[in-house]
Amino acid sequence: MVCYCSEKKIIYIHIPKCAGLTIEKILVSMYGFKYFTFPKDSSVEELVRYPFLNDPRAKMGLFRYILKYSNESKIYDLNSFFKFTFVRNPFDRAISSVKYLSDRMECSEIRKLEPERYIKNFYISCLSSTYLYFHFILSQEDCIKDLDGNIKMDFIGRFENLIPDLKFLLFDKLGFEVKDINNIHENKSDDNSTFFCKEDVDKIILDINRSDFYTFHYI
């Protein structure tokens, strides 16, 4: 969920449910970005690209985890790289996360619950699973903070303005070759949300991720 270009010294930090798979596909397949790598740890179940999603240490935040544990952090001064990310309205991001995560095995049983009980049990499941925590509870702020707890992104785009922001960043600001990126979309969410109450999700997000609204100007 984080890729980089060593030649141009650029890092993309993929905040979950902010069009990250689409952005990764563009960066990796069109512009030669590479995924960060990590020392093999037998105590952590390996995922193909994202081993940290099953590593409880990742709850500290994505960029902090990269700075502390990636192989590349021992080779490059990652703090000196141009760093960018994309953010999303916290309410919309949370709804997208619930839909996405509810299709996973960890949530299959609680999905059978009536809508009034669903989100409470879903939230409890997220507290105990690193993967679920990473996608629903971890704030967008915490995803991009450095080891000193600061946010020092060089560019923060918006999901709501994805393609124009990405074109400006890649072509105008970073000087990459202009290519057609208009029709690349990796993941589209199911619009069916009848199995949970949206108002319950909004209440939780206001409680646990309130600062995201202010930091990224969604108020």
mmCIF file of C-alpha atoms in Angstrom:
data_model
loop_
_atom_site.group_PDB
_atom_site.id
_atom_site.type_symbol
_atom_site.label_atom_id
_atom_site.label_comp_id
_atom_site.label_asym_id
_atom_site.label_seq_id
_atom_site.Cartn_x
_atom_site.Cartn_y
_atom_site.Cartn_z
ATOM 1 C CA MET A 1 0.000 0.000 0.000
ATOM 2 C CA VAL A 2 3.031 2.205 -0.272
ATOM 3 C CA CYS A 3 5.155 2.414 -3.406
ATOM 4 C CA TYR A 4 8.102 4.532 -4.417
ATOM 5 C CA CYS A 5 10.310 5.699 -7.264
ATOM 6 C CA SER A 6 13.953 5.778 -6.182
ATOM 7 C CA GLU A 7 15.109 7.589 -9.328
ATOM 8 C CA LYS A 8 12.845 10.577 -8.729
ATOM 9 C CA LYS A 9 12.728 10.139 -4.927
ATOM 10 C CA ILE A 10 8.949 9.943 -4.661
ATOM 11 C CA ILE A 11 6.755 8.034 -2.203
ATOM 12 C CA TYR A 12 3.035 7.389 -2.550
ATOM 13 C CA ILE A 13 1.231 6.562 0.707
ATOM 14 C CA HIS A 14 -1.969 4.639 0.068
ATOM 15 C CA ILE A 15 -4.616 5.445 2.671
ATOM 16 C CA PRO A 16 -7.205 2.621 2.567
ATOM 17 C CA LYS A 17 -10.421 3.311 0.640
ATOM 18 C CA CYS A 18 -9.084 6.445 -1.051
ATOM 19 C CA ALA A 19 -8.714 5.023 -4.590
ATOM 20 C CA GLY A 20 -5.334 3.580 -3.646
ATOM 21 C CA LEU A 21 -5.489 0.516 -5.877
ATOM 22 C CA THR A 22 -6.250 2.714 -8.870
ATOM 23 C CA ILE A 23 -3.357 5.045 -8.064
ATOM 24 C CA GLU A 24 -0.986 2.130 -7.430
ATOM 25 C CA LYS A 25 -1.889 0.561 -10.762
ATOM 26 C CA ILE A 26 -1.058 3.799 -12.577
ATOM 27 C CA LEU A 27 2.221 4.329 -10.717
ATOM 28 C CA VAL A 28 3.487 0.746 -10.910
ATOM 29 C CA SER A 29 2.324 -0.281 -14.387
ATOM 30 C CA MET A 30 2.868 3.038 -16.176
ATOM 31 C CA TYR A 31 5.703 4.744 -14.316
ATOM 32 C CA GLY A 32 7.816 1.971 -12.816
ATOM 33 C CA PHE A 33 7.130 2.541 -9.122
ATOM 34 C CA LYS A 34 8.062 -0.334 -6.804
ATOM 35 C CA TYR A 35 6.489 -1.673 -3.629
ATOM 36 C CA PHE A 36 8.319 -1.423 -0.328
ATOM 37 C CA THR A 37 9.763 -4.655 1.021
ATOM 38 C CA PHE A 38 10.201 -5.949 4.558
ATOM 39 C CA PRO A 39 12.392 -8.464 6.400
ATOM 40 C CA LYS A 40 10.699 -11.838 6.576
ATOM 41 C CA ASP A 41 9.150 -12.379 9.992
ATOM 42 C CA SER A 42 7.876 -15.876 10.675
ATOM 43 C CA SER A 43 5.572 -14.530 13.397
ATOM 44 C CA VAL A 44 3.635 -12.464 10.880
ATOM 45 C CA GLU A 45 1.518 -14.010 8.163
ATOM 46 C CA GLU A 46 2.954 -12.848 4.852
ATOM 47 C CA LEU A 47 0.724 -11.155 2.317
ATOM 48 C CA VAL A 48 1.911 -10.831 -1.255
ATOM 49 C CA ARG A 49 2.417 -7.067 -1.218
ATOM 50 C CA TYR A 50 1.261 -5.920 2.191
ATOM 51 C CA PRO A 51 2.668 -8.022 5.064
ATOM 52 C CA PHE A 52 2.062 -5.176 7.497
ATOM 53 C CA LEU A 53 -1.716 -5.628 7.200
ATOM 54 C CA ASN A 54 -1.437 -8.625 9.518
ATOM 55 C CA ASP A 55 1.265 -7.100 11.732
ATOM 56 C CA PRO A 56 -0.104 -5.477 14.939
ATOM 57 C CA ARG A 57 2.772 -2.979 14.812
ATOM 58 C CA ALA A 58 1.121 -1.412 11.758
ATOM 59 C CA LYS A 59 -1.483 0.152 14.039
ATOM 60 C CA MET A 60 1.115 2.865 14.660
ATOM 61 C CA GLY A 61 0.368 4.188 11.163
ATOM 62 C CA LEU A 62 1.424 3.296 7.647
ATOM 63 C CA PHE A 63 4.183 5.828 7.011
ATOM 64 C CA ARG A 64 5.675 5.344 10.473
ATOM 65 C CA TYR A 65 5.730 1.599 9.877
ATOM 66 C CA ILE A 66 7.519 2.090 6.553
ATOM 67 C CA LEU A 67 10.097 4.408 8.128
ATOM 68 C CA LYS A 68 10.772 1.994 10.958
ATOM 69 C CA TYR A 69 10.611 -1.468 9.404
ATOM 70 C CA SER A 70 10.993 -1.412 5.605
ATOM 71 C CA ASN A 71 14.182 -2.613 3.946
ATOM 72 C CA GLU A 72 14.250 0.601 1.939
ATOM 73 C CA SER A 73 14.408 2.726 5.087
ATOM 74 C CA LYS A 74 17.896 1.275 5.651
ATOM 75 C CA ILE A 75 18.970 2.324 2.144
ATOM 76 C CA TYR A 76 17.330 5.695 1.502
ATOM 77 C CA ASP A 77 16.586 8.823 3.497
ATOM 78 C CA LEU A 78 12.850 8.441 2.997
ATOM 79 C CA ASN A 79 12.001 11.653 4.802
ATOM 80 C CA SER A 80 13.803 13.558 2.047
ATOM 81 C CA PHE A 81 11.596 12.028 -0.685
ATOM 82 C CA PHE A 82 8.661 13.862 -2.227
ATOM 83 C CA LYS A 83 5.679 12.352 -0.407
ATOM 84 C CA PHE A 84 2.076 12.379 -1.525
ATOM 85 C CA THR A 85 -1.249 10.818 -0.642
ATOM 86 C CA PHE A 86 -4.967 11.106 -1.333
ATOM 87 C CA VAL A 87 -7.646 11.644 1.308
ATOM 88 C CA ARG A 88 -11.421 11.257 1.344
ATOM 89 C CA ASN A 89 -14.433 12.571 3.229
ATOM 90 C CA PRO A 90 -14.273 10.525 6.469
ATOM 91 C CA PHE A 91 -17.982 9.651 6.378
ATOM 92 C CA ASP A 92 -17.819 8.332 2.799
ATOM 93 C CA ARG A 93 -14.554 6.529 3.456
ATOM 94 C CA ALA A 94 -16.016 4.779 6.496
ATOM 95 C CA ILE A 95 -19.098 3.583 4.590
ATOM 96 C CA SER A 96 -16.860 2.254 1.817
ATOM 97 C CA SER A 97 -14.734 0.468 4.419
ATOM 98 C CA VAL A 98 -17.733 -1.207 6.046
ATOM 99 C CA LYS A 99 -18.978 -2.497 2.694
ATOM 100 C CA TYR A 100 -15.528 -3.744 1.710
ATOM 101 C CA LEU A 101 -14.656 -5.365 5.030
ATOM 102 C CA SER A 102 -18.072 -6.946 5.485
ATOM 103 C CA ASP A 103 -17.326 -9.245 2.563
ATOM 104 C CA ARG A 104 -14.287 -10.629 4.371
ATOM 105 C CA MET A 105 -14.335 -13.810 6.396
ATOM 106 C CA GLU A 106 -13.808 -12.024 9.723
ATOM 107 C CA CYS A 107 -17.191 -10.320 9.375
ATOM 108 C CA SER A 108 -19.244 -13.089 7.791
ATOM 109 C CA GLU A 109 -21.045 -14.037 11.008
ATOM 110 C CA ILE A 110 -21.908 -10.563 12.241
ATOM 111 C CA ARG A 111 -23.336 -9.676 8.838
ATOM 112 C CA LYS A 112 -26.237 -11.963 9.766
ATOM 113 C CA LEU A 113 -27.200 -9.581 12.583
ATOM 114 C CA GLU A 114 -30.015 -7.065 12.255
ATOM 115 C CA PRO A 115 -28.882 -3.579 11.112
ATOM 116 C CA GLU A 116 -29.341 -2.070 14.581
ATOM 117 C CA ARG A 117 -26.701 -4.392 16.072
ATOM 118 C CA TYR A 118 -24.423 -4.730 13.092
ATOM 119 C CA ILE A 119 -22.101 -1.725 13.397
ATOM 120 C CA LYS A 120 -21.492 -2.172 17.131
ATOM 121 C CA ASN A 121 -20.318 -5.747 16.537
ATOM 122 C CA PHE A 122 -18.424 -4.741 13.419
ATOM 123 C CA TYR A 123 -16.528 -2.119 15.423
ATOM 124 C CA ILE A 124 -15.626 -4.677 18.109
ATOM 125 C CA SER A 125 -14.243 -6.975 15.400
ATOM 126 C CA CYS A 126 -12.133 -4.128 14.032
ATOM 127 C CA LEU A 127 -10.496 -3.619 17.425
ATOM 128 C CA SER A 128 -9.198 -7.194 17.494
ATOM 129 C CA SER A 129 -8.083 -7.603 13.863
ATOM 130 C CA THR A 130 -5.107 -5.644 12.519
ATOM 131 C CA TYR A 131 -6.458 -5.855 8.974
ATOM 132 C CA LEU A 132 -9.878 -4.505 9.945
ATOM 133 C CA TYR A 133 -8.384 -1.903 12.295
ATOM 134 C CA PHE A 134 -6.133 -0.638 9.524
ATOM 135 C CA HIS A 135 -9.047 -0.130 7.138
ATOM 136 C CA PHE A 136 -11.687 1.282 9.485
ATOM 137 C CA ILE A 137 -10.334 2.615 12.785
ATOM 138 C CA LEU A 138 -6.913 4.031 11.881
ATOM 139 C CA SER A 139 -7.366 7.680 10.970
ATOM 140 C CA GLN A 140 -6.156 9.200 7.722
ATOM 141 C CA GLU A 141 -4.005 11.505 9.841
ATOM 142 C CA ASP A 142 -2.248 8.608 11.539
ATOM 143 C CA CYS A 143 -1.658 6.859 8.218
ATOM 144 C CA ILE A 144 0.658 9.641 7.057
ATOM 145 C CA LYS A 145 2.377 10.873 10.236
ATOM 146 C CA ASP A 146 6.145 10.445 10.475
ATOM 147 C CA LEU A 147 8.065 9.037 13.432
ATOM 148 C CA ASP A 148 7.890 12.416 15.183
ATOM 149 C CA GLY A 149 4.118 12.508 14.835
ATOM 150 C CA ASN A 150 4.176 15.209 12.166
ATOM 151 C CA ILE A 151 2.416 15.351 8.806
ATOM 152 C CA LYS A 152 4.893 16.483 6.169
ATOM 153 C CA MET A 153 3.260 15.546 2.893
ATOM 154 C CA ASP A 154 4.346 17.489 -0.178
ATOM 155 C CA PHE A 155 1.001 16.948 -1.890
ATOM 156 C CA ILE A 156 -2.394 15.822 -0.597
ATOM 157 C CA GLY A 157 -4.964 15.126 -3.291
ATOM 158 C CA ARG A 158 -8.647 14.417 -2.859
ATOM 159 C CA PHE A 159 -10.583 11.301 -3.761
ATOM 160 C CA GLU A 160 -13.434 13.582 -4.779
ATOM 161 C CA ASN A 161 -11.197 15.184 -7.426
ATOM 162 C CA LEU A 162 -9.083 12.121 -8.153
ATOM 163 C CA ILE A 163 -8.192 12.292 -11.847
ATOM 164 C CA PRO A 164 -7.681 16.088 -12.098
ATOM 165 C CA ASP A 165 -5.545 16.081 -8.946
ATOM 166 C CA LEU A 166 -3.538 13.079 -10.110
ATOM 167 C CA LYS A 167 -2.960 14.574 -13.561
ATOM 168 C CA PHE A 168 -1.782 17.842 -12.039
ATOM 169 C CA LEU A 169 0.575 16.001 -9.699
ATOM 170 C CA LEU A 170 2.076 13.560 -12.205
ATOM 171 C CA PHE A 171 2.242 15.708 -15.325
ATOM 172 C CA ASP A 172 2.522 19.318 -14.135
ATOM 173 C CA LYS A 173 4.256 19.045 -10.781
ATOM 174 C CA LEU A 174 6.425 15.920 -11.119
ATOM 175 C CA GLY A 175 7.032 16.021 -14.862
ATOM 176 C CA PHE A 176 6.082 12.458 -15.762
ATOM 177 C CA GLU A 177 5.237 11.593 -19.357
ATOM 178 C CA VAL A 178 1.610 12.405 -20.134
ATOM 179 C CA LYS A 179 -0.423 9.216 -20.528
ATOM 180 C CA ASP A 180 -4.133 8.366 -20.573
ATOM 181 C CA ILE A 181 -5.155 7.617 -16.992
ATOM 182 C CA ASN A 182 -8.846 8.486 -17.328
ATOM 183 C CA ASN A 183 -10.330 5.004 -17.434
ATOM 184 C CA ILE A 184 -8.262 3.089 -14.894
ATOM 185 C CA HIS A 185 -10.350 2.056 -11.903
ATOM 186 C CA GLU A 186 -9.406 -0.978 -9.842
ATOM 187 C CA ASN A 187 -12.289 -1.309 -7.410
ATOM 188 C CA LYS A 188 -15.926 -0.235 -7.362
ATOM 189 C CA SER A 189 -17.959 -0.634 -4.182
ATOM 190 C CA ASP A 190 -21.350 -2.294 -3.940
ATOM 191 C CA ASP A 191 -24.019 0.344 -3.346
ATOM 192 C CA ASN A 192 -26.123 -2.037 -1.237
ATOM 193 C CA SER A 193 -25.877 -0.826 2.355
ATOM 194 C CA THR A 194 -29.169 -2.118 3.758
ATOM 195 C CA PHE A 195 -27.447 -4.498 6.185
ATOM 196 C CA PHE A 196 -26.260 -1.653 8.448
ATOM 197 C CA CYS A 197 -27.333 1.802 9.632
ATOM 198 C CA LYS A 198 -25.313 4.619 8.091
ATOM 199 C CA GLU A 199 -26.082 6.875 11.059
ATOM 200 C CA ASP A 200 -24.348 4.405 13.380
ATOM 201 C CA VAL A 201 -21.217 4.528 11.222
ATOM 202 C CA ASP A 202 -21.262 8.330 11.219
ATOM 203 C CA LYS A 203 -21.442 8.435 15.025
ATOM 204 C CA ILE A 204 -18.429 6.150 15.405
ATOM 205 C CA ILE A 205 -16.344 8.064 12.872
ATOM 206 C CA LEU A 206 -17.123 11.391 14.517
ATOM 207 C CA ASP A 207 -15.897 9.885 17.756
ATOM 208 C CA ILE A 208 -12.711 8.125 16.608
ATOM 209 C CA ASN A 209 -11.651 10.129 13.535
ATOM 210 C CA ARG A 210 -12.967 13.610 14.302
ATOM 211 C CA SER A 211 -9.586 15.251 13.669
ATOM 212 C CA ASP A 212 -9.596 14.074 10.035
ATOM 213 C CA PHE A 213 -12.476 16.455 9.297
ATOM 214 C CA TYR A 214 -10.426 19.430 10.473
ATOM 215 C CA THR A 215 -6.982 18.397 9.236
ATOM 216 C CA PHE A 216 -8.203 17.747 5.684
ATOM 217 C CA HIS A 217 -10.903 20.456 5.622
ATOM 218 C CA TYR A 218 -14.020 18.313 5.373
ATOM 219 C CA ILE A 219 -16.031 20.608 7.639
#
